[in-house]
Amino acid sequence: MINQPKKLIEVALPLAAINEGSKPETENPFLKGHPRAVHNWWARTPLSVSRAVLFAQLIDDPGDGLPPKDARRVREILLDFVAKLATWEASTNRKLIEKAREMIRAQFKNEIPEFWDMFAGRASIPIEAQRLGLKVTSSDLNPVAVTIQRALLEFPPKFKNRPPVHPDSGQSRIKPNQWKGVSGLIEDIRWFGEWVRHRATIKLEKLYPKGLKGERIVAWIWARTVECPNPACRAHMPLVRSFSLSTKKGKRAFISPNIDKAKKEIVWDVEFADGPVPKGTVTRTGATCIFCNSSVDLQYIRDEGKAGRILFTMMAAVAEGNRGPLYLPPMAQYVRTAEKAVPLWTPDTELPPQALGFRVQLYGMTRHCDLFTPRQLTALSTLCDGISDAHEEVMECANGDREYADAVCFYLACALSRLTDYHNNLCTWNPTNENVGHLFQRQAIPIVWDFVEACPIYGKLSYAVAADWVASSLEAVPVDCLPARVIQLDARKMPPQFSKPPVISTDPPYYDNIGYADLSDFFYTWLRRVLKDIDFNTFATLLSPKEPELIASRYRHNGSYEEAERHFREGFALAFGNMYRLSNVDVPMTVYYAFRQQENEEDADDDAQRSSTGWETMLEGLVNAGFQITGTWPVRTTKKARSVARKTNALASAVVLVARQRPVQAPVATRKEFLSALRRELPRAFEALTQASIAPVDLAQAAIGPGMAIFSRFGKVIEAGGSPMSVRTALQMINQELDAHLAAQEAELDRDTSWAVAWFEQHGMNEGEAGIAETLSRAKNTAINRLVKAEIIITRSGRVRLTPRDEMPQDRSPGTSTVLTAWKVVQQLIRTLDQHGESAAAILIKQLGGFGDTARDLAYRLFSICERKGWSSEALAYNSLVQAWPELTRLAQAGPRAGQLEMF
């Protein structure tokens, strides 16, 4: 057994507050001052979640060893503090952060804990470790991730409180302490970003002509074309997804193709009208020739692409206007100017033949330079040279300080890299917002038919704007801390040296969700062009390392899922072994794991199975390395987490696994002994989770924590035949006990509700035969007329159905019915919450007294049924009620507001 005091994260977390606090980061892609603005990355754990989890990982549970009632009281105080930490606003709340640091210092007797994240990615977790005052080591195999980490973790503390060096900074007039934090560094990034843009403009402006009236053109809209396979046509047919330019009311605009069938030509025009927009010419399965209406198979287009016969035609131009974009028809001059571009340098490296998230190779795009137009390549390579020149300029302005010049150029290179996301031939026009959509809106490089070529020297997507994005990313990073040690490292190999065992929290790759290395090469090729002379070790290879990357990509293993899984499993066995040998025995380790979010329903079954395999592999790797899993907490880390998952244990977008080193002399148990322990201990754990109002959508996943804690505290669990029990079997047994526990709660329900639950499980809200309803009523010791009187069912013409919430009488509360039922209470609470809000629902809970808790428990059971049946809409209703429960009970205890005393 574990002798160390339990940490808060091993007992409780304010999940609802943490998930609510993450919303600004997950739902607002333009959140001002967020560190993610420094560069693109595909795994985005919110800072607020990282901070709350890490703090709860470090602090002892104040209720450990106290009687349950006292434990809950003192624990709630600490949970309230964690909830305050779990907000975006807390990032810059110095008083709150200092209090958190004081509590950590007291916990560690004024010693500074060491911290390590070996899969640090975009550095969300290490940033929060720095903010909480830890001594941070951050590592990753991927050189783009290492670059991001240096920009966010190493340079800001190193160059804090120093003035800018650029020539216009007026250093002689600077007052003491005027440039606090990294404001001076931010100023230099912006100034030298404009310096690079200005020098590039002189060289490039001939390639970016203005309109006839002097309008500044900021984008050109092109379409790919192929020759029509119809022998009687043979025109170059445009491949267009959408002709729409603006869908805004009163400003609708679209591209109008005027077809000359005789000449096999199109004269492109722009129309401003509310009339019908021409239908696109290409779909997922094929295209239609705009000249002869022939259907063209997608394979033909692919073959044309591989033969190098896909061309471009310009359809429209976009200029800056006083009240938004101006749409112009294309001019021959625009096309001729674009064709004059001659790149100074191109990323000639090969795209992977096949990779996770890649589709463009099917259309003949086989090199990184194929993802850009010649004019884009010319502009980007010119900016590369400008950044190299800026390095010398910064050196001179900083009196030869090479380290500072290197840092500024790191940020300028990140700005260039960010710019490439908007300046490639796979960007689309967004007619809703009237702007350019960037390439990496998801973890893929898909083919795009009509695309936008933006202007990098003027407008909202110029290089100076990108430099400003990067500069703003430093506004909320901690600087009153030690600079992090950032290392490029294969997590399977020899780990770095530490003066004391580190606290570990990490967000590793998720099986086969994302091909980080292949995707990041899009950026790596440009970063390397600028930074290889500044940081040769990180950028020594032509492309980022592939073979050691810990993902289960079958494309790297001759198409074999089995070999890919073996690579993933064996790699993590080595990585977890390193973590076990190094980790701090007094502090549990936390590991984030995200379930796969499906985009293709057709592949959902296979993907769900692989997702399950990845999850089991992660758990198994931890257990086999010697860890005991002491918690599994579902958290929201992405914008659109599914409401109901298909064939997974939870619906949260990520699960935080909590693990400690298992004692070497851990006992061995039989299957029977393990099952007995589950039945003895899990009911108390389930009760604690429901008392904490864990959402039903998260209950099954959160319940795995105490279940796996029992399984993994044994050295092994032996099956009847003598073989060790697998993690998969253990998970099945834990889930069975959860189902049994929820089913057992039905014994405590009133007989009419028990009937309603059984009917609901069989029929949902649909009709059923009255005879079946009668038979069920006898089994549940009730009667049909009693159920009608209780307003639970409606009978008509020999058919029976449950009364929909919206059809229940609204002139009284369920507590005034002649038959009070938990079923009616739940339905009325859901309707009241939905139609009248939390205050009204709280009044209803107060009227019900202790009966409200019964309703909450029933909501868990009903959600479980909906999840199993795939009734996502109905599941949301029960999930929403339980999620709102802490606020409803708080409002009920506080009393109703004036004017709300009577609801019914």
Short mmCIF file of C-alpha atoms in Angstrom, two decimals, residues 421-609:
data_model
loop_
_atom_site.label_atom_id
_atom_site.label_comp_id
_atom_site.label_asym_id
_atom_site.label_seq_id
_atom_site.Cartn_x
_atom_site.Cartn_y
_atom_site.Cartn_z
CA ASP A 421 -0.10 28.76 -42.67
CA TYR A 422 -1.91 31.57 -44.53
CA HIS A 423 0.36 31.79 -47.57
CA ASN A 424 0.13 28.46 -49.40
CA ASN A 425 -2.03 27.11 -52.20
CA LEU A 426 -4.30 25.18 -49.83
CA CYS A 427 -5.96 28.14 -48.10
CA THR A 428 -9.64 28.83 -48.71
CA TRP A 429 -11.79 31.97 -48.78
CA ASN A 430 -14.31 32.22 -45.92
CA PRO A 431 -17.44 33.99 -47.30
CA THR A 432 -19.04 34.19 -43.85
CA ASN A 433 -16.27 36.27 -42.27
CA GLU A 434 -14.83 37.51 -45.58
CA ASN A 435 -11.29 36.47 -44.78
CA VAL A 436 -8.64 33.87 -45.59
CA GLY A 437 -8.93 30.51 -43.86
CA HIS A 438 -5.59 29.03 -42.85
CA LEU A 439 -4.39 25.56 -43.82
CA PHE A 440 -4.13 23.86 -40.42
CA GLN A 441 -7.69 24.18 -39.20
CA ARG A 442 -7.30 20.51 -38.34
CA GLN A 443 -4.43 18.03 -38.17
CA ALA A 444 -4.25 17.40 -41.89
CA ILE A 445 -3.07 18.64 -45.28
CA PRO A 446 -6.11 18.04 -47.52
CA ILE A 447 -6.51 18.97 -51.17
CA VAL A 448 -8.21 22.33 -51.83
CA TRP A 449 -9.66 23.18 -55.25
CA ASP A 450 -10.28 26.92 -55.24
CA PHE A 451 -7.69 28.67 -53.06
CA VAL A 452 -6.63 32.12 -51.92
CA GLU A 453 -3.23 33.69 -52.45
CA ALA A 454 -2.86 36.47 -49.88
CA CYS A 455 -0.44 39.41 -49.92
CA PRO A 456 2.45 39.08 -47.41
CA ILE A 457 3.64 42.70 -47.57
CA TYR A 458 0.34 44.60 -47.12
CA GLY A 459 -2.93 44.06 -45.30
CA LYS A 460 -4.07 41.85 -42.45
CA LEU A 461 -1.86 38.91 -43.44
CA SER A 462 1.42 40.77 -43.90
CA TYR A 463 4.65 39.70 -42.27
CA ALA A 464 4.52 42.63 -39.81
CA VAL A 465 1.11 41.40 -38.61
CA ALA A 466 2.51 37.91 -38.07
CA ALA A 467 5.40 39.40 -36.06
CA ASP A 468 2.80 41.19 -33.93
CA TRP A 469 0.99 37.87 -33.32
CA VAL A 470 4.24 36.35 -32.10
CA ALA A 471 5.08 39.36 -29.92
CA SER A 472 1.63 39.26 -28.31
CA SER A 473 2.19 35.62 -27.35
CA LEU A 474 4.64 36.76 -24.67
CA GLU A 475 2.18 39.01 -22.84
CA ALA A 476 0.95 36.26 -20.48
CA VAL A 477 4.06 34.06 -20.08
CA PRO A 478 5.72 34.00 -16.65
CA VAL A 479 9.06 35.84 -16.42
CA ASP A 480 9.72 36.01 -12.65
CA CYS A 481 11.08 32.49 -12.74
CA LEU A 482 14.16 30.54 -13.78
CA PRO A 483 14.71 30.08 -17.55
CA ALA A 484 13.71 26.55 -18.48
CA ARG A 485 16.18 23.96 -19.64
CA VAL A 486 14.92 23.00 -23.13
CA ILE A 487 16.29 19.80 -24.70
CA GLN A 488 15.64 17.93 -27.93
CA LEU A 489 15.21 14.40 -26.63
CA ASP A 490 13.93 10.96 -27.56
CA ALA A 491 11.85 9.99 -24.51
CA ARG A 492 12.82 6.32 -24.93
CA LYS A 493 16.52 7.00 -24.40
CA MET A 494 18.69 8.25 -21.56
CA PRO A 495 16.80 11.02 -19.72
CA PRO A 496 18.46 14.26 -18.56
CA GLN A 497 20.16 14.58 -15.17
CA PHE A 498 18.30 16.18 -12.25
CA SER A 499 19.58 17.35 -8.88
CA LYS A 500 16.49 15.83 -7.25
CA PRO A 501 13.65 13.58 -8.52
CA PRO A 502 11.35 15.72 -10.70
CA VAL A 503 7.62 16.17 -10.61
CA ILE A 504 6.31 14.83 -13.93
CA SER A 505 3.29 15.97 -15.92
CA THR A 506 3.09 15.34 -19.65
CA ASP A 507 0.77 15.25 -22.65
CA PRO A 508 2.19 12.50 -24.90
CA PRO A 509 1.20 11.54 -28.46
CA TYR A 510 -2.18 9.82 -28.72
CA TYR A 511 -1.63 6.54 -30.55
CA ASP A 512 -2.52 7.35 -34.20
CA ASN A 513 -4.40 10.63 -33.75
CA ILE A 514 -1.78 13.04 -35.12
CA GLY A 515 1.31 12.59 -37.27
CA TYR A 516 3.29 15.42 -35.63
CA ALA A 517 6.59 14.96 -37.47
CA ASP A 518 5.10 14.70 -40.96
CA LEU A 519 2.82 17.69 -40.41
CA SER A 520 5.47 19.83 -38.72
CA ASP A 521 7.83 19.46 -41.70
CA PHE A 522 5.60 22.02 -43.43
CA PHE A 523 6.98 24.55 -40.92
CA TYR A 524 10.35 22.93 -40.26
CA THR A 525 11.61 23.51 -43.80
CA TRP A 526 11.17 27.28 -43.42
CA LEU A 527 12.40 27.45 -39.83
CA ARG A 528 15.51 25.52 -40.79
CA ARG A 529 16.23 27.95 -43.63
CA VAL A 530 16.50 30.77 -41.05
CA LEU A 531 17.68 29.06 -37.85
CA LYS A 532 20.13 26.34 -38.90
CA ASP A 533 23.10 28.70 -38.44
CA ILE A 534 21.78 29.89 -35.06
CA ASP A 535 20.77 26.51 -33.60
CA PHE A 536 22.52 23.90 -35.74
CA ASN A 537 21.97 20.98 -33.35
CA THR A 538 18.18 21.31 -33.44
CA PHE A 539 18.09 21.84 -37.21
CA ALA A 540 20.86 19.46 -38.25
CA THR A 541 18.62 17.14 -40.32
CA LEU A 542 16.83 18.02 -43.56
CA LEU A 543 13.48 17.05 -42.05
CA SER A 544 12.27 16.34 -38.52
CA PRO A 545 12.99 12.89 -36.98
CA LYS A 546 10.41 10.26 -37.94
CA GLU A 547 11.41 6.74 -36.88
CA PRO A 548 11.67 7.41 -33.10
CA GLU A 549 8.35 9.29 -32.96
CA LEU A 550 5.96 7.52 -30.59
CA ILE A 551 2.85 7.26 -32.71
CA ALA A 552 1.16 4.18 -34.18
CA SER A 553 1.40 5.16 -37.85
CA ARG A 554 0.95 2.09 -40.03
CA TYR A 555 2.42 4.03 -43.00
CA ARG A 556 5.83 3.80 -41.36
CA HIS A 557 5.47 0.05 -40.91
CA ASN A 558 4.54 -1.16 -44.40
CA GLY A 559 0.84 -0.62 -43.74
CA SER A 560 0.78 -2.97 -40.73
CA TYR A 561 -1.40 -1.91 -37.79
CA GLU A 562 0.22 -4.68 -35.73
CA GLU A 563 3.76 -3.39 -36.30
CA ALA A 564 2.64 0.19 -35.65
CA GLU A 565 1.03 -0.85 -32.38
CA ARG A 566 4.18 -2.77 -31.37
CA HIS A 567 6.30 0.33 -32.02
CA PHE A 568 3.93 2.44 -29.90
CA ARG A 569 3.71 -0.11 -27.09
CA GLU A 570 7.44 -0.85 -26.88
CA GLY A 571 8.36 2.81 -27.14
CA PHE A 572 6.11 3.80 -24.28
CA ALA A 573 7.37 0.88 -22.20
CA LEU A 574 10.83 2.45 -22.42
CA ALA A 575 9.53 5.98 -21.83
CA PHE A 576 7.46 4.96 -18.80
CA GLY A 577 10.44 3.03 -17.49
CA ASN A 578 12.48 6.26 -17.55
CA MET A 579 9.69 8.11 -15.79
CA TYR A 580 9.46 5.41 -13.12
CA ARG A 581 13.18 5.55 -12.38
CA LEU A 582 13.22 9.35 -12.18
CA SER A 583 9.87 10.40 -10.74
CA ASN A 584 9.40 11.91 -7.31
CA VAL A 585 7.98 9.21 -5.00
CA ASP A 586 6.18 11.83 -2.90
CA VAL A 587 4.27 13.34 -5.83
CA PRO A 588 2.10 11.40 -8.29
CA MET A 589 2.74 11.73 -12.01
CA THR A 590 0.02 13.02 -14.38
CA VAL A 591 -0.34 11.92 -18.00
CA TYR A 592 -2.91 13.35 -20.41
CA TYR A 593 -4.60 11.03 -22.87
CA ALA A 594 -7.08 12.22 -25.54
CA PHE A 595 -9.68 10.02 -27.18
CA ARG A 596 -9.86 10.19 -30.95
CA GLN A 597 -12.45 12.65 -32.27
CA GLN A 598 -13.95 11.13 -35.41
CA GLU A 599 -14.39 13.11 -38.58
CA ASN A 600 -15.45 10.17 -40.73
CA GLU A 601 -18.46 8.21 -39.53
CA GLU A 602 -17.62 5.50 -42.08
CA ASP A 603 -14.39 4.73 -40.25
CA ALA A 604 -15.83 5.17 -36.76
CA ASP A 605 -15.86 1.49 -35.81
CA ASP A 606 -12.24 0.86 -36.80
CA ASP A 607 -11.10 4.16 -35.30
CA ALA A 608 -12.98 3.53 -32.07
CA GLN A 609 -11.22 0.18 -31.78
#
